[in-house]
XYZ file of C-alpha atoms in Angstrom:
301
model
C 104.825 101.580 38.602
C 107.331 104.212 39.682
C 110.823 103.021 40.501
C 113.187 104.632 42.953
C 116.622 105.723 41.870
C 118.303 102.728 43.529
C 116.250 100.341 41.429
C 114.002 99.162 44.288
C 110.341 99.304 43.184
C 108.340 101.937 45.025
C 104.787 101.307 46.238
C 102.564 100.833 43.202
C 99.615 102.566 44.866
C 98.537 106.101 44.217
C 95.385 107.295 45.972
C 93.087 110.181 45.003
C 91.215 111.271 48.147
C 88.138 113.485 48.408
C 87.356 115.167 51.680
C 90.632 116.964 52.515
C 88.992 119.256 55.091
C 86.996 116.488 56.719
C 87.937 114.373 59.703
C 88.275 111.015 57.897
C 89.881 112.624 54.810
C 92.533 114.264 56.974
C 93.275 111.043 58.828
C 93.605 109.136 55.520
C 96.306 111.523 54.389
C 98.249 110.968 57.625
C 97.971 107.187 57.242
C 99.238 107.369 53.655
C 102.196 109.475 54.863
C 102.955 106.867 57.555
C 102.755 103.976 55.052
C 104.666 105.760 52.303
C 101.710 105.673 49.926
C 101.566 108.365 47.290
C 98.319 110.320 47.456
C 96.695 113.541 46.267
C 93.608 115.304 47.534
C 91.019 115.927 44.826
C 90.261 119.574 44.137
C 87.086 118.923 42.066
C 83.545 119.281 43.336
C 81.795 115.907 43.602
C 78.743 117.146 41.714
C 80.872 118.559 38.900
C 81.738 115.708 36.540
C 84.259 117.631 34.456
C 86.341 118.594 37.522
C 86.427 114.945 38.692
C 87.633 113.807 35.253
C 90.300 116.532 35.373
C 91.485 115.322 38.783
C 91.737 111.684 37.616
C 93.503 112.676 34.413
C 96.046 114.766 36.335
C 96.680 112.282 39.168
C 96.271 108.915 37.348
C 95.383 107.127 40.599
C 95.145 103.399 41.286
C 92.252 103.922 43.740
C 89.835 106.711 44.717
C 88.578 107.381 48.227
C 85.465 109.419 49.010
C 85.458 110.881 52.522
C 83.516 113.965 51.453
C 79.881 114.510 52.314
C 77.384 116.597 54.170
C 76.711 115.545 57.746
C 75.585 119.001 58.887
C 77.054 121.426 61.415
C 76.847 121.201 64.324
C 74.919 117.993 63.639
C 72.473 116.242 61.256
C 69.636 118.622 62.240
C 71.180 121.056 59.702
C 70.197 118.730 56.862
C 66.538 119.038 57.733
C 66.550 122.700 56.623
C 69.145 122.285 53.836
C 67.735 119.398 51.866
C 68.910 120.468 48.398
C 72.476 121.021 49.581
C 72.375 117.611 51.272
C 71.123 115.923 48.089
C 73.700 117.732 45.954
C 76.668 116.298 47.834
C 75.439 113.088 49.360
C 73.464 111.806 46.360
C 74.345 113.592 43.202
C 77.968 114.098 44.106
C 78.625 110.551 45.334
C 76.886 109.007 42.301
C 78.826 111.243 39.924
C 82.146 110.195 41.437
C 81.161 106.518 41.352
C 80.138 106.833 37.716
C 83.317 108.636 36.681
C 85.402 106.020 38.526
C 83.569 103.180 36.805
C 84.143 104.868 33.415
C 87.880 105.076 34.189
C 88.081 101.500 35.553
C 88.805 102.611 39.120
C 87.691 101.212 42.455
C 86.027 103.785 44.728
C 86.243 103.329 48.498
C 83.191 105.182 49.756
C 82.849 106.049 53.453
C 79.142 105.787 54.035
C 76.991 105.409 57.132
C 75.343 102.648 59.104
C 72.839 105.142 60.494
C 70.229 103.878 58.106
C 68.852 101.221 60.435
C 67.010 101.193 63.760
C 66.245 98.393 66.122
C 63.074 96.506 65.203
C 61.209 93.295 66.037
C 63.714 91.142 64.123
C 66.780 93.036 65.353
C 65.906 93.824 68.990
C 68.032 95.931 71.296
C 70.318 93.647 73.295
C 69.563 90.568 71.191
C 72.936 90.423 69.496
C 71.193 90.071 66.149
C 72.625 92.755 63.892
C 71.635 94.160 60.511
C 73.512 92.498 57.652
C 74.953 94.114 54.528
C 72.069 92.917 52.372
C 69.298 94.141 54.696
C 67.052 96.962 53.510
C 67.419 100.244 55.486
C 64.495 100.821 57.825
C 65.407 104.200 59.471
C 63.850 107.312 57.931
C 63.946 109.571 60.968
C 66.440 112.045 59.550
C 66.869 113.525 56.082
C 70.604 112.890 56.264
C 69.916 109.159 56.706
C 67.313 109.175 53.978
C 69.836 110.523 51.435
C 72.469 107.994 52.557
C 70.004 105.124 52.112
C 69.016 106.438 48.673
C 72.558 106.563 47.408
C 73.561 103.197 48.934
C 70.727 101.520 47.041
C 71.813 103.115 43.770
C 75.486 102.345 44.354
C 74.684 98.610 44.526
C 74.592 98.758 40.721
C 78.231 99.971 40.553
C 80.508 96.894 40.733
C 83.532 99.199 41.270
C 82.351 100.676 44.605
C 83.237 99.509 48.096
C 80.675 100.993 50.521
C 81.814 101.202 54.137
C 79.056 101.745 56.667
C 80.631 103.869 59.413
C 78.766 104.470 62.713
C 79.343 106.911 65.560
C 83.048 107.310 64.718
C 85.559 107.462 67.540
C 89.267 108.218 67.467
C 92.093 108.658 69.937
C 91.947 112.430 69.377
C 89.664 113.356 72.210
C 89.906 117.076 71.341
C 88.092 116.558 68.018
C 84.529 117.861 68.244
C 83.364 115.234 65.698
C 84.546 112.420 67.972
C 81.541 110.576 69.472
C 83.243 110.463 72.871
C 84.039 114.184 72.819
C 80.453 114.984 71.760
C 78.667 112.988 74.430
C 81.131 113.973 77.198
C 80.115 117.599 76.573
C 76.392 117.026 76.527
C 74.279 118.066 79.504
C 72.342 114.780 79.230
C 72.830 111.596 77.198
C 70.627 108.650 76.269
C 71.973 105.178 77.144
C 71.512 102.798 74.244
C 73.856 100.039 72.996
C 75.125 100.796 69.491
C 77.627 99.571 66.924
C 80.498 102.082 66.584
C 83.642 102.596 64.466
C 87.070 103.037 66.080
C 88.863 104.936 63.328
C 92.373 104.199 64.631
C 91.757 100.518 63.984
C 89.428 100.610 61.022
C 90.840 103.303 58.717
C 94.072 101.323 58.170
C 91.843 98.372 57.328
C 90.049 100.477 54.706
C 93.407 101.138 53.053
C 94.104 97.411 53.046
C 90.650 96.806 51.519
C 91.628 99.103 48.658
C 94.886 97.192 48.184
C 92.864 93.954 48.005
C 90.420 95.564 45.525
C 87.426 94.663 47.692
C 84.030 95.928 46.524
C 80.437 95.730 47.718
C 78.913 96.804 51.039
C 80.654 96.240 54.360
C 79.344 97.022 57.862
C 82.387 99.037 58.917
C 82.164 98.913 62.685
C 83.891 96.974 65.438
C 82.077 93.771 66.420
C 79.516 94.058 69.209
C 77.854 97.031 70.863
C 78.647 99.545 73.508
C 76.281 101.936 75.291
C 76.690 105.619 76.006
C 77.033 104.932 79.751
C 79.702 102.223 79.105
C 81.721 104.686 77.035
C 81.413 107.389 79.716
C 82.338 104.937 82.478
C 85.569 104.244 80.568
C 86.081 107.994 80.163
C 85.693 108.370 83.928
C 88.074 105.478 84.621
C 90.813 106.543 82.222
C 90.500 110.280 81.659
C 88.648 112.160 84.444
C 87.780 110.369 87.675
C 85.612 113.324 88.773
C 83.475 113.215 85.649
C 79.705 112.832 86.087
C 76.786 112.742 83.659
C 73.021 112.512 83.546
C 70.814 110.282 81.421
C 67.519 111.049 79.765
C 65.048 108.983 77.742
C 64.543 108.900 73.981
C 61.290 110.729 74.549
C 63.044 113.498 76.457
C 65.832 113.641 73.835
C 63.221 114.007 71.037
C 62.131 117.335 72.557
C 65.583 118.954 72.043
C 66.545 117.632 68.594
C 64.969 118.209 65.210
C 65.862 114.933 63.461
C 65.563 111.550 65.118
C 68.795 109.617 65.779
C 69.511 106.065 64.601
C 70.253 103.337 67.146
C 71.263 99.884 65.902
C 73.643 96.943 65.917
C 75.349 95.955 62.651
C 76.496 92.390 61.929
C 80.247 92.421 61.255
C 80.619 88.747 60.199
C 81.618 89.734 56.636
C 84.326 92.197 57.724
C 85.615 89.867 60.470
C 85.983 87.043 57.961
C 88.207 89.264 55.814
C 90.065 90.718 58.846
C 89.941 88.133 61.684
C 92.230 90.270 63.852
C 89.532 92.913 64.201
C 88.916 93.706 67.900
C 85.514 93.923 69.575
C 84.242 97.448 70.226
C 85.092 97.394 73.938
C 88.610 95.906 73.387
C 89.283 98.461 70.641
C 88.089 101.384 72.756
C 90.543 100.476 75.511
C 93.495 99.674 73.228
C 93.263 102.505 70.709
C 91.495 105.304 72.563
C 91.588 105.137 76.361
C 94.950 103.511 77.155
C 96.921 105.968 74.960
C 95.070 108.911 76.556
C 95.120 107.705 80.171
C 95.266 110.627 82.623
C 94.147 108.798 85.780
C 96.623 106.790 87.847
C 96.791 103.067 87.213
C 95.204 101.204 90.099
C 97.591 98.550 91.428
């Protein structure tokens, strides 16, 4: 533990973060700055074991965070035609990092995806019955999701890994093109299906706390409950742009304009809520962390 010159102990944490140029990786750095946590961005390639070992040797971290990965640009359709590149990062790279961390006795906080499930007869849309951490993935509609399900299954064998299933991430930065709200507000047409979603402003600080608590295993990393596309856009209209309008289309119509299918599901957040009882429901979190701070419309008396 590093001590400050006045004799007061400094924070004992030192984070090594992968994914500097990514959305979540960038936000993690800002959160560490705000909390006074020492951190370094990894320079090694995930699939290159020697470079990861060099990073860990140089930094000597207490925890490692993996926010790197291939999601595809502009979207997951890219992965359908770049399968080897997707495997290299999402499977080989993630496994290599987990293995190196285990060898070094380090916990790895791995930002994964919950887009590995789709509503089925036992988890029906609108039923409130969500997929649990131990459920077997049932969505194979996109190659991106297939690789994520593959690696999650393999990571179950690594007792040093904390897998966080993120879904349809949202933040208060409504200019970010990766933001779910920003994406759907710019679409010509949107489907309208209730889904579990992740409010990063609330949940990323929780992921740092999970590292501090040395939590491992799989966690559904979304806010409790579901919200539909239309409900999100109605809030957008109420708080941001009262003149905003949108059109819906069906899943069948959507399928004609995308290459890979999209996952729709509800995740059960009982496990995360038990560890963090203060966690807000998705609709409460949307208002508190995203729409209220960005309000552009006048407050109705």
